[in-house]
Tab-separated table of C-alpha atoms in Angstrom:
chain	number	residue	atom	x	y	z
A	1	MET	CA	18.632	14.428	27.328
A	2	ARG	CA	16.344	12.199	25.252
A	3	GLY	CA	13.379	12.387	27.308
A	4	ILE	CA	13.216	16.219	27.168
A	5	VAL	CA	13.386	15.914	23.058
A	6	LEU	CA	10.493	13.786	23.133
A	7	VAL	CA	8.603	15.614	25.268
A	8	LEU	CA	9.625	18.980	23.095
A	9	ARG	CA	8.887	17.012	20.093
A	10	SER	CA	5.313	15.792	21.755
A	11	ILE	CA	4.585	19.466	22.305
A	12	TRP	CA	5.308	20.359	18.749
A	13	ILE	CA	3.283	17.490	17.009
A	14	GLY	CA	0.464	18.768	19.597
A	15	LEU	CA	0.392	22.337	18.356
A	16	VAL	CA	0.698	21.275	14.535
A	17	LEU	CA	-2.489	19.095	15.077
A	18	PHE	CA	-4.433	21.428	17.018
A	19	GLY	CA	-3.395	23.852	14.152
A	20	GLY	CA	-4.688	20.948	11.570
A	21	LEU	CA	-7.862	20.817	13.758
A	22	LEU	CA	-8.854	24.720	13.403
A	23	SER	CA	-7.835	24.969	9.907
A	24	TYR	CA	-10.338	21.971	9.222
A	25	GLY	CA	-12.934	23.888	11.516
A	26	GLY	CA	-12.459	27.370	9.642
A	27	ARG	CA	-12.724	25.751	6.019
A	28	ARG	CA	-15.932	24.214	6.981
A	29	VAL	CA	-17.700	27.275	8.037
A	30	VAL	CA	-16.577	28.796	5.034
A	31	ARG	CA	-17.859	26.325	2.621
A	32	GLY	CA	-21.353	26.180	4.407
A	33	ARG	CA	-23.079	22.603	3.419
A	34	MET	CA	-21.160	20.026	2.227
A	35	THR	CA	-21.897	16.060	1.458
A	36	GLN	CA	-20.325	13.424	3.019
A	37	HIS	CA	-17.388	12.750	0.493
A	38	ASP	CA	-16.665	16.505	0.708
A	39	LYS	CA	-16.136	16.850	4.389
A	40	GLU	CA	-13.942	13.537	3.708
A	41	HIS	CA	-11.887	15.281	0.933
A	42	LEU	CA	-11.185	18.279	3.170
A	43	ARG	CA	-10.105	16.176	6.281
A	44	GLY	CA	-7.764	14.110	3.952
A	45	GLN	CA	-6.444	17.473	2.676
A	46	VAL	CA	-5.897	19.127	6.248
A	47	LEU	CA	-4.235	15.380	7.192
A	48	ALA	CA	-2.003	15.532	4.025
A	49	THR	CA	-0.752	18.863	4.649
A	50	THR	CA	-0.332	18.418	8.471
A	51	PHE	CA	1.661	15.011	7.866
A	52	GLU	CA	3.767	17.263	5.687
A	53	ARG	CA	4.656	19.769	8.217
A	54	LEU	CA	5.598	17.036	11.094
A	55	GLY	CA	7.837	15.564	8.613
A	56	ALA	CA	9.266	11.736	7.502
A	57	THR	CA	7.458	9.724	9.972
A	58	PHE	CA	4.533	11.174	9.513
A	59	ILE	CA	4.618	11.518	5.923
A	60	LYS	CA	5.329	7.711	5.729
A	61	PHE	CA	1.856	6.962	8.129
A	62	GLY	CA	-0.190	9.042	5.447
A	63	GLN	CA	1.293	7.277	2.495
A	64	ILE	CA	0.480	4.092	4.199
A	65	LEU	CA	-2.861	5.327	5.375
A	66	SER	CA	-3.563	6.075	1.643
A	67	THR	CA	-3.421	2.275	0.924
A	68	ARG	CA	-5.895	1.128	3.553
A	69	PRO	CA	-9.357	1.901	1.486
A	70	ASP	CA	-10.644	-0.901	4.554
A	71	LEU	CA	-10.176	1.839	7.048
A	72	LEU	CA	-10.610	5.373	5.351
A	73	GLY	CA	-13.445	6.322	3.041
A	74	PRO	CA	-12.206	7.449	-0.674
A	75	GLY	CA	-12.664	11.170	0.039
A	76	TYR	CA	-9.568	10.520	2.393
A	77	ILE	CA	-7.436	8.300	0.062
A	78	GLU	CA	-7.174	10.693	-2.738
A	79	PRO	CA	-5.550	13.697	-1.050
A	80	LEU	CA	-3.357	11.060	1.545
A	81	SER	CA	-2.506	9.506	-1.650
A	82	LYS	CA	-0.677	12.432	-3.287
A	83	LEU	CA	1.501	12.966	-0.511
A	84	GLN	CA	4.905	13.321	-1.613
A	85	ASP	CA	8.028	13.191	0.568
A	86	GLN	CA	9.963	15.614	-1.844
A	87	VAL	CA	12.156	17.296	0.308
A	88	LYS	CA	14.543	19.662	0.784
A	89	PRO	CA	18.239	17.519	0.179
A	90	ALA	CA	20.626	17.115	2.947
A	91	PRO	CA	23.561	18.957	2.786
A	92	THR	CA	26.365	17.503	0.631
A	93	LYS	CA	28.856	17.253	3.111
A	94	ALA	CA	26.492	15.419	5.929
A	95	ILE	CA	25.008	12.830	3.286
A	96	MET	CA	28.814	12.201	2.232
A	97	GLY	CA	29.632	11.702	6.031
A	98	VAL	CA	26.698	9.123	6.021
A	99	LEU	CA	28.191	7.538	2.580
A	100	ASP	CA	32.047	7.376	4.271
A	101	GLY	CA	30.987	5.383	7.364
A	102	SER	CA	28.884	3.232	5.786
A	103	LEU	CA	31.654	1.770	3.340
A	104	SER	CA	34.460	0.494	3.615
A	105	ALA	CA	37.678	2.427	2.197
A	106	ALA	CA	38.418	-0.448	-0.690
A	107	ALA	CA	34.493	-0.258	-1.191
A	108	ARG	CA	34.513	3.619	-1.074
A	109	ALA	CA	37.361	3.953	-3.241
A	110	ARG	CA	35.332	2.001	-5.938
A	111	LEU	CA	32.855	5.299	-6.703
A	112	VAL	CA	35.327	7.822	-8.882
A	113	SER	CA	32.500	10.266	-9.008
A	114	ILE	CA	29.570	11.275	-7.373
A	115	GLU	CA	27.414	13.857	-8.492
A	116	PRO	CA	26.761	16.377	-5.507
A	117	GLU	CA	22.975	17.281	-6.797
A	118	PRO	CA	20.208	14.161	-5.854
A	119	VAL	CA	18.289	12.916	-8.435
A	120	ALA	CA	15.719	12.416	-5.914
A	121	ALA	CA	15.148	13.650	-2.057
A	122	ALA	CA	13.117	12.181	-0.028
A	123	SER	CA	12.352	12.258	3.832
A	124	VAL	CA	14.500	8.849	4.441
A	125	ALA	CA	16.728	8.723	1.898
A	126	GLN	CA	17.942	10.819	-1.334
A	127	VAL	CA	19.166	9.251	-4.514
A	128	HIS	CA	22.792	10.408	-6.569
A	129	ARG	CA	24.158	9.207	-9.665
A	130	ALA	CA	27.794	8.411	-9.575
A	131	GLN	CA	30.324	6.107	-11.471
A	132	LEU	CA	32.463	3.437	-10.809
A	133	ASP	CA	35.804	2.859	-11.491
A	134	THR	CA	34.529	0.094	-14.219
A	135	GLY	CA	32.636	2.788	-15.891
A	136	GLU	CA	29.248	1.872	-15.187
A	137	THR	CA	26.603	4.412	-14.100
A	138	VAL	CA	24.943	3.643	-10.531
A	139	ALA	CA	22.393	4.955	-8.416
A	140	LEU	CA	23.334	5.667	-4.677
A	141	LYS	CA	20.577	5.796	-2.287
A	142	ILE	CA	21.889	7.406	1.047
A	143	GLN	CA	20.111	7.157	4.044
A	144	ARG	CA	19.620	10.844	5.316
A	145	PRO	CA	21.473	11.630	8.655
A	146	ASN	CA	19.751	10.891	11.949
A	147	VAL	CA	16.719	9.936	10.445
A	148	ALA	CA	16.451	6.993	12.275
A	149	ARG	CA	16.601	8.727	15.738
A	150	ARG	CA	13.994	10.961	14.749
A	151	ILE	CA	11.341	8.234	13.405
A	152	THR	CA	12.162	5.981	16.587
A	153	GLY	CA	11.155	9.242	19.010
A	154	ASP	CA	8.158	9.608	16.941
A	155	LEU	CA	7.347	6.544	16.688
A	156	THR	CA	7.385	6.239	20.401
A	157	ILE	CA	5.096	9.512	20.852
A	158	LEU	CA	2.457	7.848	18.184
A	159	GLY	CA	2.424	4.570	20.442
A	160	PHE	CA	1.638	6.494	23.728
A	161	TRP	CA	-1.184	8.722	21.957
A	162	ALA	CA	-2.331	5.663	20.102
A	163	ARG	CA	-2.720	4.115	23.970
A	164	VAL	CA	-4.524	6.991	25.056
A	165	ALA	CA	-6.819	7.499	22.119
A	166	ASN	CA	-7.770	3.623	22.578
A	167	VAL	CA	-9.532	4.266	25.828
A	168	LEU	CA	-12.384	6.030	23.641
A	169	PRO	CA	-14.966	3.599	23.115
A	170	SER	CA	-15.809	5.532	19.747
A	171	VAL	CA	-11.773	4.804	18.960
A	172	LYS	CA	-11.041	1.279	20.221
A	173	PRO	CA	-12.997	-0.711	17.301
A	174	LEU	CA	-10.430	0.732	14.949
A	175	SER	CA	-7.147	-0.951	17.097
A	176	VAL	CA	-5.455	2.049	16.792
A	177	PRO	CA	-2.266	0.749	18.939
A	178	GLY	CA	-2.231	-2.204	16.917
A	179	ALA	CA	-2.430	-0.099	13.546
A	180	VAL	CA	0.512	1.980	14.982
A	181	ALA	CA	2.774	-0.923	16.019
A	182	GLU	CA	2.009	-2.556	12.729
A	183	PHE	CA	3.087	0.551	10.913
A	184	GLY	CA	6.454	0.888	13.361
A	185	VAL	CA	7.293	-2.518	12.177
A	186	SER	CA	7.059	-1.363	8.507
A	187	LEU	CA	8.929	1.826	8.810
A	188	ARG	CA	11.747	0.478	10.804
A	189	GLY	CA	12.467	-2.294	8.062
A	190	GLN	CA	12.561	1.035	5.766
A	191	LEU	CA	15.764	2.188	7.925
A	192	ASP	CA	17.331	-1.041	7.457
A	193	PHE	CA	18.670	-1.045	3.360
A	194	THR	CA	19.961	-4.789	3.751
A	195	GLN	CA	16.107	-5.827	4.149
A	196	GLU	CA	15.387	-3.883	0.813
A	197	ALA	CA	18.397	-5.407	-0.772
A	198	ASP	CA	17.330	-8.604	-0.023
A	199	ASN	CA	13.855	-7.707	-1.278
A	200	ASN	CA	15.392	-6.731	-4.389
A	201	GLU	CA	17.063	-10.206	-5.002
A	202	ARG	CA	14.065	-12.203	-4.267
A	203	PHE	CA	12.042	-10.071	-7.007
A	204	ALA	CA	15.148	-10.455	-9.389
A	205	GLU	CA	14.545	-14.410	-8.873
A	206	ALA	CA	10.968	-14.278	-9.518
A	207	PHE	CA	11.037	-12.364	-12.772
A	208	ALA	CA	14.629	-14.093	-13.966
A	209	ASP	CA	12.216	-16.097	-16.677
A	210	THR	CA	10.337	-13.436	-17.555
A	211	ASP	CA	11.630	-11.163	-20.236
A	212	GLY	CA	11.074	-7.341	-19.641
A	213	VAL	CA	10.070	-7.262	-16.263
A	214	GLU	CA	13.291	-6.302	-13.890
A	215	VAL	CA	14.578	-4.849	-11.010
A	216	PRO	CA	17.559	-2.722	-10.531
A	217	ALA	CA	20.760	-4.957	-10.441
A	218	LEU	CA	22.592	-4.511	-7.190
A	219	TYR	CA	26.427	-4.118	-6.358
A	220	ARG	CA	26.176	-6.021	-3.145
A	221	GLU	CA	29.514	-5.209	-2.194
A	222	LEU	CA	28.893	-1.425	-2.295
A	223	CYS	CA	25.215	-2.010	-0.103
A	224	THR	CA	25.349	-1.489	3.610
A	225	ASP	CA	22.182	-0.852	5.821
A	226	LYS	CA	22.217	2.698	5.154
A	227	VAL	CA	23.587	2.655	1.425
A	228	LEU	CA	22.314	1.022	-1.568
A	229	THR	CA	24.144	0.948	-4.991
A	230	MET	CA	22.339	-0.451	-7.867
A	231	ALA	CA	22.309	0.117	-11.570
A	232	PHE	CA	21.187	3.609	-12.705
A	233	ILE	CA	17.881	3.274	-14.959
A	234	ASP	CA	17.174	5.538	-17.664
A	235	GLY	CA	13.397	5.647	-18.190
A	236	VAL	CA	10.205	7.478	-17.753
A	237	LYS	CA	8.144	6.999	-14.327
A	238	GLY	CA	4.993	5.520	-14.362
A	239	SER	CA	3.121	8.520	-13.265
A	240	GLU	CA	4.138	10.447	-16.284
A	241	PRO	CA	2.538	7.593	-19.491
A	242	ASP	CA	2.289	10.691	-21.497
A	243	LYS	CA	6.002	10.692	-21.712
A	244	VAL	CA	6.306	6.759	-22.538
A	245	GLY	CA	7.817	6.110	-25.678
A	246	GLY	CA	8.129	2.186	-27.577
A	247	ASP	CA	5.483	0.367	-27.577
A	248	ARG	CA	2.878	1.311	-24.975
A	249	ARG	CA	0.823	-2.124	-25.572
A	250	ARG	CA	3.590	-4.402	-24.487
A	251	LEU	CA	4.400	-2.283	-21.586
A	252	ALA	CA	0.792	-2.342	-20.082
A	253	LEU	CA	0.650	-5.982	-20.685
A	254	LEU	CA	4.024	-6.584	-19.135
A	255	GLY	CA	3.155	-4.600	-16.086
A	256	ALA	CA	-0.269	-6.322	-15.801
A	257	LYS	CA	1.311	-9.806	-16.088
A	258	CYS	CA	4.177	-8.510	-13.458
A	259	ILE	CA	1.335	-7.506	-10.866
A	260	LEU	CA	-0.717	-10.980	-11.690
A	261	GLN	CA	2.516	-13.132	-11.015
A	262	MET	CA	3.229	-10.665	-7.711
A	263	VAL	CA	0.199	-11.448	-6.153
A	264	PHE	CA	-1.641	-14.421	-7.111
A	265	GLU	CA	1.924	-16.767	-7.807
A	266	ASP	CA	4.446	-15.404	-5.393
A	267	GLY	CA	2.276	-14.274	-2.957
A	268	PHE	CA	5.070	-11.787	-2.396
A	269	VAL	CA	4.217	-8.206	-3.222
A	270	HIS	CA	5.702	-4.418	-3.730
A	271	ALA	CA	3.899	-3.188	-0.853
A	272	ASP	CA	4.625	0.516	-1.977
A	273	LEU	CA	3.379	0.067	-5.508
A	274	HIS	CA	2.227	3.200	-7.060
A	275	PRO	CA	3.333	4.600	-10.587
A	276	GLY	CA	6.110	6.627	-9.252
A	277	ASN	CA	7.748	3.440	-8.287
A	278	ILE	CA	7.237	1.596	-11.956
A	279	ILE	CA	9.937	2.762	-14.438
A	280	LEU	CA	9.199	2.002	-18.157
A	281	THR	CA	12.025	2.302	-20.386
A	282	ASP	CA	11.693	2.861	-24.272
A	283	ASP	CA	13.202	-0.300	-24.850
A	284	GLY	CA	10.248	-1.847	-23.506
A	285	ARG	CA	10.939	-2.739	-20.044
A	286	VAL	CA	9.199	-2.505	-16.701
A	287	VAL	CA	11.351	-2.184	-13.487
A	288	MET	CA	9.947	-1.741	-10.061
A	289	ILE	CA	11.889	0.507	-7.767
A	290	ASP	CA	11.887	1.619	-4.004
A	291	LEU	CA	11.750	-2.606	-2.751
A	292	GLY	CA	11.808	-1.478	0.673
A	293	MET	CA	8.026	-2.343	1.530
A	294	VAL	CA	6.572	-5.641	0.865
A	295	ALA	CA	4.056	-7.652	1.636
A	296	SER	CA	4.179	-11.654	1.862
A	297	ILE	CA	0.659	-13.524	1.223
A	298	ARG	CA	0.711	-16.202	3.881
A	299	SER	CA	0.469	-20.053	2.305
A	300	GLU	CA	-2.568	-20.556	4.420
A	301	LEU	CA	-4.553	-17.458	3.178
A	302	MET	CA	-3.471	-18.065	-0.606
A	303	ARG	CA	-6.583	-20.358	-1.315
A	304	PRO	CA	-9.182	-18.162	0.816
A	305	TRP	CA	-7.784	-15.278	-1.421
A	306	LEU	CA	-7.760	-16.454	-4.761
A	307	GLN	CA	-11.361	-17.994	-4.198
A	308	THR	CA	-12.224	-14.559	-2.951
A	309	PHE	CA	-10.882	-12.938	-6.195
A	310	THR	CA	-12.459	-15.510	-8.229
A	311	ALA	CA	-15.852	-14.575	-6.990
A	312	LEU	CA	-15.188	-11.040	-7.770
A	313	GLY	CA	-14.189	-11.469	-11.379
A	314	GLN	CA	-17.331	-13.429	-11.703
A	315	GLN	CA	-19.488	-10.973	-9.929
A	316	ASP	CA	-20.674	-12.950	-7.362
A	317	GLY	CA	-21.787	-10.946	-4.449
A	318	ALA	CA	-23.079	-13.789	-2.248
A	319	GLU	CA	-19.767	-15.828	-2.166
A	320	VAL	CA	-17.688	-12.869	-2.002
A	321	ALA	CA	-19.467	-11.607	0.923
A	322	ARG	CA	-19.032	-15.504	2.727
A	323	LEU	CA	-15.765	-15.420	2.114
A	324	LEU	CA	-14.798	-12.300	3.121
A	325	TYR	CA	-16.789	-12.760	6.255
A	326	VAL	CA	-15.911	-16.021	7.569
A	327	HIS	CA	-12.080	-15.504	6.824
A	328	ALA	CA	-12.377	-11.798	8.443
A	329	PRO	CA	-10.002	-11.332	11.557
A	330	ASP	CA	-12.876	-9.622	13.338
A	331	VAL	CA	-16.319	-7.966	12.854
A	332	ALA	CA	-18.247	-5.648	14.697
A	333	ALA	CA	-20.172	-7.197	18.171
A	334	LYS	CA	-23.737	-6.195	16.256
A	335	PHE	CA	-23.136	-7.490	12.899
A	336	ASP	CA	-26.332	-8.351	10.469
A	337	TYR	CA	-24.595	-10.860	8.205
A	338	PHE	CA	-27.958	-10.895	5.632
A	339	GLU	CA	-27.694	-6.687	5.596
A	340	TYR	CA	-24.275	-6.863	4.838
A	341	GLU	CA	-24.894	-9.867	2.541
A	342	ALA	CA	-27.409	-7.862	0.333
A	343	ALA	CA	-25.338	-5.021	0.187
A	344	LEU	CA	-22.556	-7.014	-1.456
A	345	CYS	CA	-25.260	-8.630	-3.896
A	346	ALA	CA	-26.606	-5.009	-4.646
A	347	HIS	CA	-23.248	-3.806	-5.662
A	348	PHE	CA	-22.578	-6.594	-7.893
A	349	ALA	CA	-26.059	-6.604	-9.589
A	350	ARG	CA	-25.201	-2.691	-10.803
A	351	PHE	CA	-22.405	-4.450	-13.127
A	352	HIS	CA	-24.994	-7.236	-14.202
A	353	GLY	CA	-25.470	-7.854	-18.419
A	354	LYS	CA	-21.910	-5.862	-18.626
A	355	SER	CA	-19.216	-7.561	-20.238
A	356	MET	CA	-16.001	-8.144	-18.412
A	357	GLY	CA	-14.031	-5.728	-21.015
A	358	GLU	CA	-16.894	-3.185	-19.782
A	359	VAL	CA	-16.168	-3.613	-15.770
A	360	GLU	CA	-13.239	-2.152	-13.899
A	361	ILE	CA	-11.276	-3.914	-10.268
A	362	ALA	CA	-11.538	0.101	-9.730
A	363	ASP	CA	-15.001	-0.070	-9.755
A	364	ILE	CA	-15.824	-3.429	-7.954
A	365	VAL	CA	-13.072	-3.281	-5.404
A	366	GLY	CA	-13.906	0.138	-4.490
A	367	GLY	CA	-17.705	-0.815	-3.821
A	368	VAL	CA	-16.355	-3.793	-2.035
A	369	MET	CA	-14.239	-1.793	0.421
A	370	ASN	CA	-16.724	0.634	1.271
A	371	ILE	CA	-19.403	-2.116	2.290
A	372	LEU	CA	-16.519	-3.540	4.704
A	373	ARG	CA	-15.683	-0.445	6.118
A	374	ARG	CA	-19.518	0.337	6.803
A	375	TYR	CA	-20.208	-2.977	8.647
A	376	ARG	CA	-16.827	-2.815	9.812
A	377	VAL	CA	-15.576	-6.313	8.226
A	378	ARG	CA	-11.651	-6.217	8.942
A	379	VAL	CA	-9.808	-7.701	6.405
A	380	ASP	CA	-6.031	-9.498	6.562
A	381	PRO	CA	-3.921	-6.122	5.585
A	382	SER	CA	-2.518	-8.239	3.204
A	383	PHE	CA	-5.967	-8.278	1.061
A	384	THR	CA	-5.713	-4.305	0.864
A	385	VAL	CA	-1.987	-4.657	-0.512
A	386	VAL	CA	-3.761	-6.692	-3.586
A	387	ASN	CA	-6.300	-4.633	-4.194
A	388	ILE	CA	-4.001	-1.574	-4.002
A	389	SER	CA	-1.750	-3.595	-6.350
A	390	LEU	CA	-4.555	-4.634	-9.171
A	391	LEU	CA	-5.591	-0.755	-9.258
A	392	VAL	CA	-2.329	0.382	-9.904
A	393	ALA	CA	-1.744	-2.670	-12.662
A	394	GLU	CA	-5.459	-1.591	-14.310
A	395	GLY	CA	-4.885	2.513	-13.769
A	396	LEU	CA	-0.869	2.632	-15.299
A	397	GLY	CA	-2.347	-0.169	-17.861
A	398	LYS	CA	-5.146	1.396	-19.390
A	399	GLN	CA	-3.303	4.816	-19.448
A	400	LEU	CA	-0.743	3.071	-21.978
A	401	ASP	CA	-3.432	0.385	-23.741
A	402	PRO	CA	-7.165	1.561	-23.088
A	403	SER	CA	-8.087	-1.892	-24.262
A	404	LEU	CA	-6.550	-3.555	-21.314
A	405	ASP	CA	-8.860	-5.814	-19.757
A	406	LEU	CA	-7.156	-6.665	-16.187
A	407	VAL	CA	-10.265	-8.726	-15.318
A	408	GLN	CA	-9.753	-11.153	-18.491
A	409	LEU	CA	-6.150	-11.411	-17.872
A	410	ALA	CA	-6.589	-12.383	-14.049
A	411	LEU	CA	-9.328	-15.002	-14.460
A	412	PRO	CA	-7.002	-17.832	-16.027
A	413	VAL	CA	-4.018	-16.802	-13.626
A	414	LEU	CA	-6.503	-17.424	-10.766
A	415	LEU	CA	-7.613	-20.424	-11.941
A	416	LYS	CA	-4.336	-22.042	-12.803
A	417	ALA	CA	-2.691	-20.808	-9.298
A	418	GLY	CA	-6.230	-22.134	-7.600
A	419	ALA	CA	-5.384	-25.894	-8.964
A	420	THR	CA	-1.976	-26.027	-7.072
A	421	ALA	CA	-2.513	-23.482	-3.946
A	422	PRO	CA	-1.882	-25.307	-0.409
A	423	PRO	CA	-5.037	-25.976	1.650
A	424	GLY	CA	-6.299	-22.901	3.300
A	425	ILE	CA	-6.761	-21.764	6.624
A	426	GLU	CA	-9.677	-22.671	8.920
A	427	PRO	CA	-12.736	-20.438	8.333
A	428	LYS	CA	-13.077	-18.541	11.726
A	429	ARG	CA	-16.957	-18.666	11.785
A	430	THR	CA	-19.544	-19.533	9.968
A	431	ILE	CA	-22.590	-17.689	8.262
A	432	PRO	CA	-25.588	-17.850	10.221
A	433	THR	CA	-28.417	-19.601	9.092
A	434	ARG	CA	-31.497	-17.304	8.126
A	435	PRO	CA	-34.289	-16.413	10.186
A	436	GLY	CA	-36.960	-18.207	8.189
A	437	LEU	CA	-35.188	-21.318	7.394
A	438	GLU	CA	-34.600	-21.506	11.717
A	439	ARG	CA	-38.261	-21.512	12.059
A	440	ASP	CA	-38.554	-24.030	9.049
A	441	ALA	CA	-36.143	-26.708	10.366
A	442	ASP	CA	-37.841	-26.478	14.170
A	443	ARG	CA	-41.033	-27.079	12.625
A	444	ASP	CA	-39.415	-29.870	10.568
A	445	ASN	CA	-38.174	-31.335	13.551
A	446	ALA	CA	-41.248	-30.960	16.065
A	447	ALA	CA	-43.074	-32.724	12.523
A	448	ALA	CA	-40.930	-35.505	12.857
């Protein structure tokens, strides 16, 4: 029976994808000549619409793709980053059935009232406001019925088609089966709410001494693999910065320092960090939510990344080129190092003579990612998670306080962290010798 369901679902996915392809072709014909960026943007729009039609697994896939500027150009990233998994809530009876089946009778009795209408409904879970027997208001995050079964089936289908696509020579360098496997691990982790609870506690411990940076307090005795119970946070989401009250400058500084600590000191990063997952309160707190997806920067990678971001901050194109190349998990078979290095140096030359306050990390990192993608230099996924976190910090921070200078804030943190970082991983390769220098060396050896 399960096999039949998978076949039918696979056919449906194929029909929806084919419909998306027809939609793209028709819109291309109507629009006529287009720039490369406009073509990418149109493809991204069609992908986003198609993923929404296909449901939870594909929405999450699109959201994760939107955090990989090393794989996709900016034209794709913009529409995919707007993918929202706001969906029709599950029936109240069904969602309460999940709650009753997940909590013990004693734990369930502590919830004296639950609002039937969710405050948020996404593809994997929905959140309801509730009240405990102690009078405290809590947020109940409850997994949608049968979502785990649907996602597991979709991942099986995705894995099959990834292996088929990998046969194509033009697709093979993208390592699609590996990317799908990596996505599957991430998504399955988000289906186990005990992992999110563990992440929550780890972040709470990391920021225990930082006044004003928090995660929602957990009620651990009311948490299971399908239910999370946490303090209800009243505030404004970072996606609506115009509605923020209180000291906006303080909130901008707190948010920036929070992300710099995650990235460069703790090496434990919220991997689904976007303004919608940051709550800003009127009493001056920055609260991170939705902690199911995290990235840990391996200790042996911390020093190379610190060195790379220091070089980025100092606008040293040659050093950025060298560090990314020698530590890259993979580079293209036919690779011209000196052309790649020249492209990065030319990119940084655009910022020559500008003060750090005039330079935005978004401009620096965006250009670097374009060059990495063009020359097929693949970097560790943690590098892109770090980049996204920094871009969120800068983007939200500047909306709250236009004078915020994230580069100026980051450099002392980088230098301090670099002094205590463990020894870095050994380089995977060395940079080649320039052709002219090889001839000079041969001539010197002959003369000797």
